Short mmCIF file of C-alpha atoms in Angstrom, two decimals:
data_model
loop_
_atom_site.label_atom_id
_atom_site.label_comp_id
_atom_site.label_asym_id
_atom_site.label_seq_id
_atom_site.Cartn_x
_atom_site.Cartn_y
_atom_site.Cartn_z
CA ALA A 162 84.00 88.49 99.49
CA GLN A 163 86.09 89.23 96.47
CA SER A 164 88.23 92.30 97.00
CA VAL A 165 88.96 93.08 93.38
CA ALA A 166 86.66 92.61 90.39
CA GLN A 167 87.50 92.85 86.74
CA PRO A 168 84.08 92.41 85.15
CA GLU A 169 85.33 91.78 81.62
CA ASP A 170 87.26 88.65 80.75
CA GLN A 171 88.15 90.18 77.41
CA VAL A 172 88.18 93.62 75.79
CA ASN A 173 88.46 94.09 72.05
CA VAL A 174 89.47 97.41 70.55
CA ALA A 175 90.74 98.62 67.20
CA GLU A 176 94.21 100.11 66.97
CA GLY A 177 94.12 103.86 67.42
CA ASN A 178 90.91 103.81 69.42
CA PRO A 179 90.78 104.58 73.14
CA LEU A 180 90.69 101.64 75.50
CA THR A 181 89.33 101.09 79.00
CA VAL A 182 89.88 98.08 81.22
CA LYS A 183 87.60 98.12 84.23
CA CYS A 184 88.40 97.41 87.85
CA THR A 185 86.37 97.79 91.02
CA TYR A 186 87.45 97.02 94.54
CA SER A 187 85.92 96.40 97.92
CA VAL A 188 88.22 97.06 100.84
CA SER A 189 87.66 99.33 103.78
CA GLY A 190 89.66 102.49 104.22
CA ASN A 191 91.83 104.04 101.55
CA PRO A 192 93.25 101.26 99.41
CA TYR A 193 96.49 101.12 97.49
CA LEU A 194 95.67 100.23 93.89
CA PHE A 195 97.90 98.77 91.19
CA TRP A 196 97.77 97.73 87.55
CA TYR A 197 100.02 95.07 86.09
CA VAL A 198 100.35 93.68 82.57
CA GLN A 199 101.36 90.16 81.63
CA TYR A 200 102.61 89.23 78.19
CA PRO A 201 102.59 85.57 77.08
CA ASN A 202 105.09 83.40 78.95
CA ARG A 203 106.23 86.35 81.02
CA GLY A 204 105.79 87.50 84.58
CA LEU A 205 103.72 90.48 85.58
CA GLN A 206 105.05 93.93 84.81
CA PHE A 207 104.11 96.97 86.87
CA LEU A 208 102.19 99.69 85.00
CA LEU A 209 101.06 102.20 87.61
CA LYS A 210 99.76 102.63 91.12
CA TYR A 211 97.60 104.92 93.19
CA ILE A 212 98.62 105.58 96.78
CA THR A 213 97.37 109.07 97.51
CA GLY A 214 97.06 112.47 95.89
CA ASP A 215 95.82 113.18 92.37
CA ASN A 216 93.11 110.75 91.35
CA LEU A 217 94.51 110.49 87.83
CA VAL A 218 97.66 108.42 87.75
CA LYS A 219 99.92 108.17 84.74
CA GLY A 220 102.04 105.11 84.16
CA SER A 221 104.17 103.23 81.70
CA TYR A 222 103.52 102.92 77.94
CA GLY A 223 100.99 105.79 77.89
CA PHE A 224 98.55 104.14 80.27
CA GLU A 225 96.69 106.01 82.96
CA ALA A 226 94.08 105.15 85.56
CA GLU A 227 91.58 107.15 87.53
CA PHE A 228 90.80 106.45 91.13
CA ASN A 229 87.12 107.04 91.87
CA LYS A 230 86.40 106.62 95.53
CA SER A 231 82.62 107.03 95.29
CA GLN A 232 82.41 104.30 92.66
CA THR A 233 85.25 102.26 94.21
CA SER A 234 86.79 101.96 90.79
CA PHE A 235 90.25 102.19 89.28
CA HIS A 236 89.78 101.81 85.53
CA LEU A 237 92.80 101.60 83.26
CA LYS A 238 92.75 103.79 80.17
CA LYS A 239 94.80 104.69 77.14
CA PRO A 240 93.83 107.34 74.56
CA SER A 241 95.08 105.41 71.55
CA ALA A 242 95.59 101.63 71.61
CA LEU A 243 98.48 99.85 69.93
CA VAL A 244 98.54 96.26 68.70
CA SER A 245 101.49 95.72 71.04
CA ASP A 246 99.21 96.55 74.00
CA SER A 247 97.51 93.18 73.51
CA ALA A 248 98.13 91.30 76.77
CA LEU A 249 96.55 90.24 80.04
CA TYR A 250 95.91 93.06 82.50
CA PHE A 251 95.57 92.63 86.24
CA CYS A 252 94.21 95.05 88.78
CA ALA A 253 95.39 94.63 92.36
CA VAL A 254 94.56 96.16 95.70
CA ARG A 255 96.42 96.23 98.96
CA ALA A 256 94.47 96.78 102.15
CA PRO A 257 95.84 99.74 104.11
CA ASN A 258 95.32 97.98 107.42
CA ASN A 259 97.06 94.77 106.40
CA PHE A 260 99.95 95.11 104.01
CA ASN A 261 100.26 91.35 103.76
CA LYS A 262 96.90 91.10 102.03
CA PHE A 263 97.46 91.78 98.37
CA TYR A 264 94.50 90.87 96.17
CA PHE A 265 94.54 90.50 92.41
CA GLY A 266 91.65 90.50 90.00
CA SER A 267 91.14 87.57 87.65
CA GLY A 268 92.58 89.49 84.73
CA THR A 269 91.25 91.02 81.51
CA LYS A 270 92.59 89.99 78.16
CA LEU A 271 93.01 93.00 75.90
CA ASN A 272 92.94 92.37 72.16
CA VAL A 273 93.95 95.28 69.94
CA LYS A 274 93.28 94.61 66.29
CA PRO A 275 95.01 96.43 63.44
CA GLU B 186 113.35 92.28 83.17
CA THR B 187 116.26 90.40 84.77
CA GLY B 188 115.72 91.85 88.24
CA VAL B 189 113.90 88.74 89.41
CA THR B 190 114.84 85.35 88.02
CA GLN B 191 113.17 82.00 88.52
CA THR B 192 114.36 78.48 87.84
CA PRO B 193 113.34 76.19 86.40
CA ARG B 194 111.01 77.82 83.90
CA HIS B 195 109.14 74.56 83.35
CA LEU B 196 108.75 71.55 85.62
CA VAL B 197 106.89 68.29 85.26
CA MET B 198 106.67 66.11 88.33
CA GLY B 199 104.79 63.11 89.61
CA MET B 200 102.72 63.21 92.75
CA THR B 201 105.37 61.34 94.75
CA ASN B 202 108.29 63.51 93.66
CA LYS B 203 110.09 66.19 95.64
CA LYS B 204 111.25 69.26 93.81
CA SER B 205 112.16 72.86 94.56
CA LEU B 206 111.50 76.14 92.81
CA LYS B 207 114.12 78.85 93.08
CA CYS B 208 113.77 82.61 92.93
CA GLU B 209 116.55 85.18 93.04
CA GLN B 210 116.23 88.94 93.05
CA HIS B 211 118.99 91.34 92.11
CA LEU B 212 117.22 94.52 93.17
CA GLY B 213 118.37 94.84 96.75
CA HIS B 214 114.85 94.30 98.02
CA ASN B 215 113.94 93.11 101.49
CA ALA B 216 110.60 91.45 100.80
CA MET B 217 109.82 88.43 98.62
CA TYR B 218 106.60 86.69 97.69
CA TRP B 219 105.27 83.49 96.16
CA TYR B 220 102.09 83.57 94.08
CA LYS B 221 100.10 80.85 92.34
CA GLN B 222 98.50 81.70 89.00
CA SER B 223 95.88 79.25 87.77
CA ALA B 224 93.94 79.62 84.55
CA LYS B 225 91.03 82.05 84.79
CA LYS B 226 91.53 82.59 88.51
CA PRO B 227 92.94 85.56 90.37
CA LEU B 228 96.52 85.39 91.45
CA GLU B 229 96.75 83.80 94.87
CA LEU B 230 99.27 85.15 97.31
CA MET B 231 100.87 82.18 99.02
CA PHE B 232 103.72 83.46 101.18
CA VAL B 233 105.32 86.75 102.13
CA TYR B 234 108.84 87.08 103.51
CA SER B 235 110.30 90.26 104.96
CA LEU B 236 113.98 90.27 105.90
CA GLU B 237 113.98 86.48 105.68
CA GLU B 238 111.11 86.13 108.11
CA ARG B 239 107.78 84.75 106.98
CA VAL B 240 105.12 87.36 107.63
CA GLU B 241 102.21 85.80 105.85
CA ASN B 242 101.00 82.31 105.07
CA ASN B 243 97.68 82.34 103.30
CA SER B 244 96.36 78.95 104.34
CA VAL B 245 98.63 77.15 101.94
CA PRO B 246 98.75 73.33 102.22
CA SER B 247 101.80 71.93 103.95
CA ARG B 248 102.90 70.18 100.77
CA PHE B 249 104.26 73.63 99.83
CA SER B 250 107.18 74.63 102.03
CA PRO B 251 108.92 77.99 101.53
CA GLU B 252 112.45 78.83 102.51
CA CYS B 253 114.17 82.20 102.52
CA PRO B 254 117.87 81.77 103.40
CA ASN B 255 118.67 85.42 102.70
CA SER B 256 116.94 88.49 101.32
CA SER B 257 117.99 87.68 97.75
CA HIS B 258 116.82 84.09 97.53
CA LEU B 259 113.49 82.38 97.98
CA PHE B 260 112.68 78.73 97.51
CA LEU B 261 109.45 76.79 97.30
CA HIS B 262 109.88 73.13 98.21
CA LEU B 263 107.28 70.82 96.76
CA HIS B 264 106.35 67.32 97.88
CA THR B 265 103.43 64.97 97.28
CA LEU B 266 101.64 67.49 95.12
CA GLN B 267 98.24 66.99 93.54
CA PRO B 268 97.26 67.53 89.89
CA GLU B 269 95.28 70.61 90.92
CA ASP B 270 98.55 72.18 92.01
CA SER B 271 99.51 72.52 88.35
CA ALA B 272 99.85 76.24 87.72
CA LEU B 273 102.27 79.06 87.06
CA TYR B 274 104.17 79.93 90.22
CA LEU B 275 105.35 83.51 90.33
CA CYS B 276 107.95 85.01 92.58
CA ALA B 277 108.02 88.73 93.31
CA SER B 278 110.07 91.13 95.39
CA SER B 279 109.62 94.64 96.71
CA GLN B 280 111.71 97.14 98.59
CA ASP B 281 109.87 96.22 101.76
CA HIS B 282 106.51 94.64 102.45
CA GLN B 283 104.73 97.91 103.16
CA GLY B 284 101.63 98.51 101.11
CA THR B 285 102.90 101.35 98.96
CA LYS B 286 105.84 99.49 97.49
CA THR B 287 105.67 98.09 93.99
CA GLN B 288 106.25 94.39 93.51
CA TYR B 289 108.50 93.18 90.71
CA PHE B 290 107.75 89.77 89.30
CA GLY B 291 109.86 87.00 87.87
CA PRO B 292 108.86 85.13 84.71
CA GLY B 293 107.36 82.24 86.65
CA THR B 294 107.76 78.48 86.78
CA ARG B 295 105.17 76.53 84.83
CA LEU B 296 104.46 73.43 86.94
CA LEU B 297 102.63 70.34 85.73
CA VAL B 298 101.79 67.64 88.24
CA LEU B 299 100.96 64.28 86.73
#
């Protein structure tokens, strides 16, 4: 069973509009959740993570994500998109009972148009 | 950006060749990872090393052979690869391999197997 799902291959948004990139997970217990961004020909860059505490996590470049345990979701959000936010975004989950299992979603391509 | 470096950045090899990918981290981390990124597929965790000991091998074919001579260097030795092994191979490191620690990625090696 897939542990992380990013249901949208691509998200299109106009510059200045809010954006949401969706992620749902399926691991038992309390997962550790991460978002990474990948620009063309580059490795993954860490954006933010949820370990415990406040469900709303703030990260780099104005991004934030909300952990929703009942919906097993960890959607990435930004109030106002920039053209430079256009990239590939990956959600990842680490199982709390097996740190060596680190699962990534298939990625969502974000296109921000001017 | 330069915390984790990978060489070469691009590699073309035949199925009978032997080559090695190199990863070096300058972050003082104790854990290192190899991932395979194929088009439109989730990142696949291949190997995890903690303090130079392999702690995870995710059913990777034996034609991929990792080596971790010290906590700063990680190699992936390749031999008799198949065309389906063509992918972007990403190296990452983290402070330790516990679940809460953020992984930092290198830029990747783009491998093409002919």
